[in-house]
mmCIF file of C-alpha atoms in Angstrom:
data_model
loop_
_atom_site.group_PDB
_atom_site.id
_atom_site.type_symbol
_atom_site.label_atom_id
_atom_site.label_comp_id
_atom_site.label_asym_id
_atom_site.label_seq_id
_atom_site.Cartn_x
_atom_site.Cartn_y
_atom_site.Cartn_z
ATOM 1 C CA UNK Y 6 -12.872 138.821 185.581
ATOM 2 C CA UNK Y 7 -10.692 136.521 182.927
ATOM 3 C CA UNK Y 8 -7.723 137.399 180.884
ATOM 4 C CA UNK Y 9 -6.605 134.211 178.570
ATOM 5 C CA UNK Y 10 -3.447 134.063 176.359
ATOM 6 C CA UNK Y 11 -4.435 131.083 173.581
ATOM 7 C CA UNK Y 12 -1.356 129.628 171.819
ATOM 8 C CA UNK Y 13 0.354 132.920 171.989
ATOM 9 C CA UNK Y 14 3.883 133.132 169.672
ATOM 10 C CA UNK Y 15 6.298 135.855 169.475
ATOM 11 C CA UNK Y 16 9.559 135.764 167.215
ATOM 12 C CA UNK Y 17 12.321 138.211 167.386
ATOM 13 C CA UNK Y 18 13.872 137.828 163.944
ATOM 14 C CA UNK Y 19 14.033 133.780 162.752
ATOM 15 C CA UNK Y 20 14.256 133.142 167.211
ATOM 16 C CA UNK Y 21 10.468 132.805 169.068
ATOM 17 C CA UNK Y 22 11.004 134.371 172.634
ATOM 18 C CA UNK Y 23 7.106 132.904 173.808
ATOM 19 C CA UNK Y 24 6.070 129.494 171.900
ATOM 20 C CA UNK Y 25 2.860 128.495 172.093
ATOM 21 C CA UNK Y 26 2.036 129.730 175.467
ATOM 22 C CA UNK Y 27 -1.883 129.278 176.983
ATOM 23 C CA UNK Y 28 -2.356 130.759 180.166
ATOM 24 C CA UNK Y 29 -5.827 131.569 181.918
ATOM 25 C CA UNK Y 30 -5.208 133.986 184.682
ATOM 26 C CA UNK Y 31 -8.193 134.994 187.144
ATOM 27 C CA UNK Y 32 -7.939 136.700 190.215
ATOM 28 C CA UNK Y 33 -4.805 136.006 192.342
ATOM 29 C CA UNK Y 34 -1.381 136.278 192.519
ATOM 30 C CA UNK Y 35 0.891 134.645 189.792
ATOM 31 C CA UNK Y 36 4.891 134.242 190.064
ATOM 32 C CA UNK Y 37 6.361 133.779 186.618
ATOM 33 C CA UNK Y 38 9.785 132.409 187.154
ATOM 34 C CA UNK Y 39 12.699 131.424 184.182
ATOM 35 C CA UNK Y 40 16.226 131.693 183.226
ATOM 36 C CA UNK Y 41 17.039 135.134 181.251
ATOM 37 C CA UNK Y 42 15.425 134.360 177.660
ATOM 38 C CA UNK Y 43 12.581 132.461 178.800
ATOM 39 C CA UNK Y 44 9.764 135.054 177.889
ATOM 40 C CA UNK Y 45 8.782 136.335 180.897
ATOM 41 C CA UNK Y 46 9.313 139.999 179.943
ATOM 42 C CA UNK Y 47 7.554 139.877 176.568
ATOM 43 C CA UNK Y 48 5.232 138.302 178.114
ATOM 44 C CA UNK Y 49 4.160 140.905 180.304
ATOM 45 C CA UNK Y 50 4.836 143.579 177.337
ATOM 46 C CA UNK Y 51 2.136 141.880 175.277
ATOM 47 C CA UNK Y 52 0.169 141.764 177.975
ATOM 48 C CA UNK Y 53 0.361 145.114 178.441
ATOM 49 C CA UNK Y 54 -0.406 145.424 174.817
ATOM 50 C CA UNK Y 55 3.234 147.148 174.537
ATOM 51 C CA UNK Y 56 3.788 144.161 171.880
ATOM 52 C CA UNK Y 57 1.542 142.557 169.985
ATOM 53 C CA UNK Y 58 1.859 138.555 169.177
ATOM 54 C CA UNK Y 59 2.390 136.890 165.891
ATOM 55 C CA UNK Y 60 0.065 134.742 166.479
ATOM 56 C CA UNK Y 61 -2.593 133.548 168.990
ATOM 57 C CA UNK Y 62 -4.749 135.747 171.133
ATOM 58 C CA UNK Y 63 -5.122 137.569 174.263
ATOM 59 C CA UNK Y 64 -8.597 138.413 175.637
ATOM 60 C CA UNK Y 65 -10.205 139.844 178.483
ATOM 61 C CA UNK Y 66 -13.210 138.126 179.447
ATOM 62 C CA UNK Y 67 -13.706 137.259 175.876
ATOM 63 C CA UNK Y 68 -12.491 140.407 174.078
ATOM 64 C CA UNK Y 69 -9.182 140.620 172.171
ATOM 65 C CA UNK Y 70 -7.473 143.370 174.440
ATOM 66 C CA UNK Y 71 -5.840 145.029 171.316
ATOM 67 C CA UNK Y 72 -9.073 145.542 169.710
ATOM 68 C CA UNK Y 73 -10.349 147.155 173.759
ATOM 69 C CA UNK Y 74 -7.579 149.538 173.130
ATOM 70 C CA UNK Y 75 -8.093 152.481 175.719
ATOM 71 C CA UNK Y 76 -10.946 150.363 177.444
ATOM 72 C CA UNK Y 77 -8.298 147.743 178.603
ATOM 73 C CA UNK Y 78 -5.269 150.029 179.349
ATOM 74 C CA UNK Y 79 -7.408 151.786 181.823
ATOM 75 C CA UNK Y 80 -7.777 148.458 183.731
ATOM 76 C CA UNK Y 81 -4.046 147.367 183.895
ATOM 77 C CA UNK Y 82 -1.379 148.778 186.137
ATOM 78 C CA UNK Y 83 2.275 148.174 185.169
ATOM 79 C CA UNK Y 84 5.590 147.832 186.688
ATOM 80 C CA UNK Y 85 8.433 147.716 183.933
ATOM 81 C CA UNK Y 86 11.818 145.851 184.424
ATOM 82 C CA UNK Y 87 13.350 149.530 183.716
ATOM 83 C CA UNK Y 88 11.394 152.635 184.200
ATOM 84 C CA UNK Y 89 12.475 156.108 183.429
ATOM 85 C CA UNK Y 90 12.353 158.749 185.155
ATOM 86 C CA UNK Y 91 11.973 163.074 185.162
ATOM 87 C CA UNK Y 92 14.919 163.664 187.688
ATOM 88 C CA UNK Y 93 13.947 166.868 188.297
ATOM 89 C CA UNK Y 94 10.320 166.251 189.308
ATOM 90 C CA UNK Y 95 9.142 165.423 192.720
ATOM 91 C CA UNK Y 96 7.789 162.009 193.624
ATOM 92 C CA UNK Y 97 4.299 164.091 193.852
ATOM 93 C CA UNK Y 98 4.575 165.717 190.742
ATOM 94 C CA UNK Y 99 5.647 162.705 188.916
ATOM 95 C CA UNK Y 100 2.447 161.321 190.306
ATOM 96 C CA UNK Y 101 0.568 163.871 189.095
ATOM 97 C CA UNK Y 102 1.884 163.534 185.816
ATOM 98 C CA UNK Y 103 0.999 159.833 185.525
ATOM 99 C CA UNK Y 104 -2.546 160.913 187.093
ATOM 100 C CA UNK Y 105 -3.484 163.337 183.801
ATOM 101 C CA UNK Y 106 -1.906 160.578 181.812
ATOM 102 C CA UNK Y 107 -4.281 158.285 183.143
ATOM 103 C CA UNK Y 108 -7.150 160.928 183.229
ATOM 104 C CA UNK Y 109 -7.434 160.089 187.358
ATOM 105 C CA UNK Y 110 -10.491 162.191 189.265
ATOM 106 C CA UNK Y 111 -9.626 163.341 192.629
ATOM 107 C CA UNK Y 112 -5.852 163.300 191.909
ATOM 108 C CA UNK Y 113 -4.864 164.784 195.125
ATOM 109 C CA UNK Y 114 -6.347 162.581 196.952
ATOM 110 C CA UNK Y 115 -5.436 159.621 195.102
ATOM 111 C CA UNK Y 116 -1.745 160.667 194.604
ATOM 112 C CA UNK Y 117 -1.702 160.767 198.740
ATOM 113 C CA UNK Y 118 -2.844 157.235 199.046
ATOM 114 C CA UNK Y 119 -0.923 155.597 196.671
ATOM 115 C CA UNK Y 120 2.590 157.504 198.372
ATOM 116 C CA UNK Y 121 1.387 156.536 201.593
ATOM 117 C CA UNK Y 122 1.148 153.291 200.764
ATOM 118 C CA UNK Y 123 4.847 152.867 199.521
ATOM 119 C CA UNK Y 124 6.016 154.897 202.252
ATOM 120 C CA UNK Y 125 6.787 158.110 200.090
ATOM 121 C CA UNK Y 126 4.391 160.647 201.252
ATOM 122 C CA UNK Y 127 6.638 162.295 203.578
ATOM 123 C CA UNK Y 128 8.938 162.724 201.017
ATOM 124 C CA UNK Y 129 6.626 163.689 198.051
ATOM 125 C CA UNK Y 130 8.267 167.212 197.192
ATOM 126 C CA UNK Y 131 11.990 165.229 196.919
ATOM 127 C CA UNK Y 132 13.280 165.471 193.863
ATOM 128 C CA UNK Y 133 13.433 161.642 192.487
ATOM 129 C CA UNK Y 134 17.293 162.699 191.426
ATOM 130 C CA UNK Y 135 17.839 162.089 195.038
ATOM 131 C CA UNK Y 136 15.888 159.278 195.453
ATOM 132 C CA UNK Y 137 18.222 155.770 196.383
ATOM 133 C CA UNK Y 138 17.513 152.425 193.947
ATOM 134 C CA UNK Y 139 14.788 150.953 196.304
ATOM 135 C CA UNK Y 140 13.133 154.287 196.621
ATOM 136 C CA UNK Y 141 12.499 155.125 192.901
ATOM 137 C CA UNK Y 142 11.304 151.132 192.468
ATOM 138 C CA UNK Y 143 8.323 152.522 195.056
ATOM 139 C CA UNK Y 144 7.432 155.337 192.658
ATOM 140 C CA UNK Y 145 7.634 153.061 189.973
ATOM 141 C CA UNK Y 146 4.992 150.642 192.057
ATOM 142 C CA UNK Y 147 2.243 153.936 193.237
ATOM 143 C CA UNK Y 148 2.469 154.468 189.456
ATOM 144 C CA UNK Y 149 1.323 151.707 188.879
ATOM 145 C CA UNK Y 150 -1.610 151.782 191.370
ATOM 146 C CA UNK Y 151 -2.868 154.822 190.480
ATOM 147 C CA UNK Y 152 -5.943 153.750 188.515
ATOM 148 C CA UNK Y 153 -6.933 150.875 191.056
ATOM 149 C CA UNK Y 154 -6.237 148.428 188.371
ATOM 150 C CA UNK Y 155 -8.150 145.000 188.057
ATOM 151 C CA UNK Y 156 -4.912 143.626 186.506
ATOM 152 C CA UNK Y 157 -1.485 144.183 187.733
ATOM 153 C CA UNK Y 158 1.518 143.077 185.794
ATOM 154 C CA UNK Y 159 5.091 143.167 187.480
ATOM 155 C CA UNK Y 160 8.023 142.374 186.053
ATOM 156 C CA UNK Y 161 10.964 142.080 188.490
ATOM 157 C CA UNK Y 162 9.292 144.238 191.284
ATOM 158 C CA UNK Y 163 11.246 143.782 194.041
ATOM 159 C CA UNK Y 164 14.560 144.968 192.340
ATOM 160 C CA UNK Y 165 16.609 147.155 194.384
ATOM 161 C CA UNK Y 166 14.110 147.036 197.574
ATOM 162 C CA UNK Y 167 16.060 146.151 200.707
ATOM 163 C CA UNK Y 168 14.630 143.873 203.364
ATOM 164 C CA UNK Y 169 12.244 145.818 204.946
ATOM 165 C CA UNK Y 170 11.004 146.926 201.573
ATOM 166 C CA UNK Y 171 10.010 143.785 200.112
ATOM 167 C CA UNK Y 172 8.440 142.478 203.097
ATOM 168 C CA UNK Y 173 6.214 145.737 202.649
ATOM 169 C CA UNK Y 174 5.684 145.194 199.023
ATOM 170 C CA UNK Y 175 4.866 141.535 199.192
ATOM 171 C CA UNK Y 176 2.436 142.238 202.379
ATOM 172 C CA UNK Y 177 0.889 145.247 199.924
ATOM 173 C CA UNK Y 178 0.437 142.488 196.639
ATOM 174 C CA UNK Y 179 -0.596 140.111 198.964
ATOM 175 C CA UNK Y 180 -3.687 142.240 200.327
ATOM 176 C CA UNK Y 181 -4.967 142.309 196.791
ATOM 177 C CA UNK Y 182 -5.391 138.773 195.748
ATOM 178 C CA UNK Y 183 -8.797 138.700 196.035
ATOM 179 C CA UNK Y 184 -9.536 141.292 193.938
ATOM 180 C CA UNK Y 185 -6.877 141.380 191.402
ATOM 181 C CA UNK Y 186 -5.192 139.700 188.565
ATOM 182 C CA UNK Y 187 -1.762 140.240 189.721
ATOM 183 C CA UNK Y 188 1.243 138.766 187.353
ATOM 184 C CA UNK Y 189 4.646 139.307 188.465
ATOM 185 C CA UNK Y 190 7.917 138.060 186.934
ATOM 186 C CA UNK Y 191 11.040 137.343 189.128
ATOM 187 C CA UNK Y 192 14.456 136.022 189.635
ATOM 188 C CA UNK Y 193 14.245 135.845 192.944
ATOM 189 C CA UNK Y 194 12.152 132.279 194.122
ATOM 190 C CA UNK Y 195 11.753 132.799 197.866
ATOM 191 C CA UNK Y 196 9.150 136.150 196.345
ATOM 192 C CA UNK Y 197 6.971 133.581 194.259
ATOM 193 C CA UNK Y 198 7.183 131.198 197.527
ATOM 194 C CA UNK Y 199 5.669 133.453 199.912
ATOM 195 C CA UNK Y 200 2.981 135.266 198.129
ATOM 196 C CA UNK Y 201 2.063 133.547 194.871
ATOM 197 C CA UNK Y 202 -1.076 131.313 194.758
ATOM 198 C CA UNK Y 203 -0.057 129.702 191.124
ATOM 199 C CA UNK Y 204 4.310 128.799 189.992
ATOM 200 C CA UNK Y 205 4.311 129.457 186.246
ATOM 201 C CA UNK Y 206 8.077 128.583 185.225
ATOM 202 C CA UNK Y 207 8.971 129.164 181.708
ATOM 203 C CA UNK Y 208 11.809 128.102 179.896
ATOM 204 C CA UNK Y 209 12.955 128.753 176.214
ATOM 205 C CA UNK Y 210 9.415 130.309 175.663
ATOM 206 C CA UNK Y 211 7.273 127.102 176.612
ATOM 207 C CA UNK Y 212 5.444 126.753 180.023
ATOM 208 C CA UNK Y 213 7.322 124.310 182.000
ATOM 209 C CA UNK Y 214 5.316 124.318 184.843
ATOM 210 C CA UNK Y 215 1.590 125.585 185.820
ATOM 211 C CA UNK Y 216 0.365 124.462 189.363
ATOM 212 C CA UNK Y 217 -0.847 125.868 192.575
ATOM 213 C CA UNK Y 218 1.839 126.735 194.894
ATOM 214 C CA UNK Y 219 0.730 124.443 197.705
ATOM 215 C CA UNK Y 220 0.596 121.542 195.481
ATOM 216 C CA UNK Y 221 3.736 122.170 193.747
ATOM 217 C CA UNK Y 222 5.938 121.853 196.851
ATOM 218 C CA UNK Y 223 3.954 119.292 198.561
ATOM 219 C CA UNK Y 224 3.909 117.123 195.353
ATOM 220 C CA UNK Y 225 7.324 117.846 193.747
ATOM 221 C CA UNK Y 226 9.005 114.697 191.642
ATOM 222 C CA UNK Y 227 12.025 116.767 191.943
ATOM 223 C CA UNK Y 228 14.340 114.495 194.396
ATOM 224 C CA UNK Y 229 15.979 116.836 197.131
ATOM 225 C CA UNK Y 230 18.962 115.177 198.941
ATOM 226 C CA UNK Y 231 21.083 116.414 201.507
ATOM 227 C CA UNK Y 232 24.585 115.170 202.428
ATOM 228 C CA UNK Y 233 27.133 116.132 205.391
ATOM 229 C CA UNK Y 234 30.535 115.668 203.987
ATOM 230 C CA UNK Y 235 34.007 116.159 205.387
ATOM 231 C CA UNK Y 236 36.664 115.134 202.913
ATOM 232 C CA UNK Y 237 37.328 118.166 200.371
ATOM 233 C CA UNK Y 238 37.614 115.864 197.144
ATOM 234 C CA UNK Y 239 33.962 113.923 198.320
ATOM 235 C CA UNK Y 240 32.745 117.945 198.431
ATOM 236 C CA UNK Y 241 34.337 118.585 195.197
ATOM 237 C CA UNK Y 242 33.405 115.578 193.546
ATOM 238 C CA UNK Y 243 29.718 116.354 194.643
ATOM 239 C CA UNK Y 244 29.772 120.235 192.877
ATOM 240 C CA UNK Y 245 31.672 118.912 190.081
ATOM 241 C CA UNK Y 246 28.856 116.029 189.450
ATOM 242 C CA UNK Y 247 25.618 116.773 190.498
ATOM 243 C CA UNK Y 248 23.151 120.068 190.687
ATOM 244 C CA UNK Y 249 23.575 121.056 193.843
ATOM 245 C CA UNK Y 250 21.165 123.766 195.608
ATOM 246 C CA UNK Y 251 22.825 125.013 199.057
ATOM 247 C CA UNK Y 252 26.268 124.315 200.587
ATOM 248 C CA UNK Y 253 26.500 125.460 204.166
ATOM 249 C CA UNK Y 254 29.681 124.823 205.905
ATOM 250 C CA UNK Y 255 30.429 124.869 209.603
ATOM 251 C CA UNK Y 256 33.311 122.940 211.547
ATOM 252 C CA UNK Y 257 34.922 121.539 209.500
ATOM 253 C CA UNK Y 258 32.085 120.069 207.562
ATOM 254 C CA UNK Y 259 29.419 120.925 204.756
ATOM 255 C CA UNK Y 260 25.978 119.988 204.222
ATOM 256 C CA UNK Y 261 25.103 120.181 201.220
ATOM 257 C CA UNK Y 262 21.673 119.835 199.052
ATOM 258 C CA UNK Y 263 21.486 118.196 195.824
ATOM 259 C CA UNK Y 264 18.947 117.773 193.005
ATOM 260 C CA UNK Y 265 19.416 113.946 191.871
ATOM 261 C CA UNK Y 266 17.447 111.393 191.025
ATOM 262 C CA UNK Y 267 20.212 108.938 192.353
ATOM 263 C CA UNK Y 268 21.873 108.877 195.529
ATOM 264 C CA UNK Y 269 24.758 111.437 195.487
ATOM 265 C CA UNK Y 270 26.527 109.779 198.325
ATOM 266 C CA UNK Y 271 26.550 107.243 200.811
ATOM 267 C CA UNK Y 272 25.240 109.196 203.691
ATOM 268 C CA UNK Y 273 22.524 111.373 201.697
ATOM 269 C CA UNK Y 274 19.108 111.802 202.791
ATOM 270 C CA UNK Y 275 15.892 112.345 200.642
ATOM 271 C CA UNK Y 276 14.625 115.891 202.233
ATOM 272 C CA UNK Y 277 11.514 117.997 201.361
ATOM 273 C CA UNK Y 278 12.549 119.847 198.102
ATOM 274 C CA UNK Y 279 12.151 123.648 197.973
ATOM 275 C CA UNK Y 280 10.717 125.731 195.743
ATOM 276 C CA UNK Y 281 13.854 127.284 194.412
ATOM 277 C CA UNK Y 282 15.255 123.188 193.927
ATOM 278 C CA UNK Y 283 12.133 122.527 192.141
ATOM 279 C CA UNK Y 284 12.388 125.130 189.900
ATOM 280 C CA UNK Y 285 16.345 124.008 189.390
ATOM 281 C CA UNK Y 286 15.185 120.588 188.998
ATOM 282 C CA UNK Y 287 13.055 121.630 185.730
ATOM 283 C CA UNK Y 288 15.248 124.290 184.607
ATOM 284 C CA UNK Y 289 18.161 122.498 182.278
#
């Protein structure tokens, strides 16, 4: 199973949102990071055939996904960044509606399984208007799983989830790693670090990084320093003149982690960079 983007370009007016993307996806979990406007959501929409590239191609096992039409869409599950709901539908009714659209057989069994996976079976008869934001997002995840897709596309999937829900979601997605292509775009770097086998960093529509997560962290060229400072002038100087990732105040001192090619202060010590610091180091 292979999903491939080859020199894909997509512009809105004169501004390219995606500019020459070439990526190969095979079974595994891919985390896409990037600031607002980096091209993450545009890439997701094209992979879902919601939009078409202006140039380049997107293929599934060598076939153009737009020419495949419904045959390709039957293979994908999509969790959009913002999903619409019928507020008077119950969770069960909504999934039955989605199952009908997708032509799912044994729909009652499938719906029960999907709602159990996201821990919503017990509230299947409750109207969506009464659901919290996190519960609605779990319904969104359930509808994406209803056709047992080979390709799962997730745009900011953990937005609105509480810590327990996020952990359950990450465990669920990790369980699919060997059998599905899972692509998720997010601003939450820790989600990528926890479950993604490969990290892609986009900026201004181009790929800055495409690397296995472990290798990226272990071989990071981004230099991170830790400074322990007491003087408020020194602290403010570091904050104003360097890219800082974390500041921890305690007992009248501040431990500051700084991303810099040069030593930022006299007592600075080189430390292992985390994925968030590596990401910040690549994004201007």
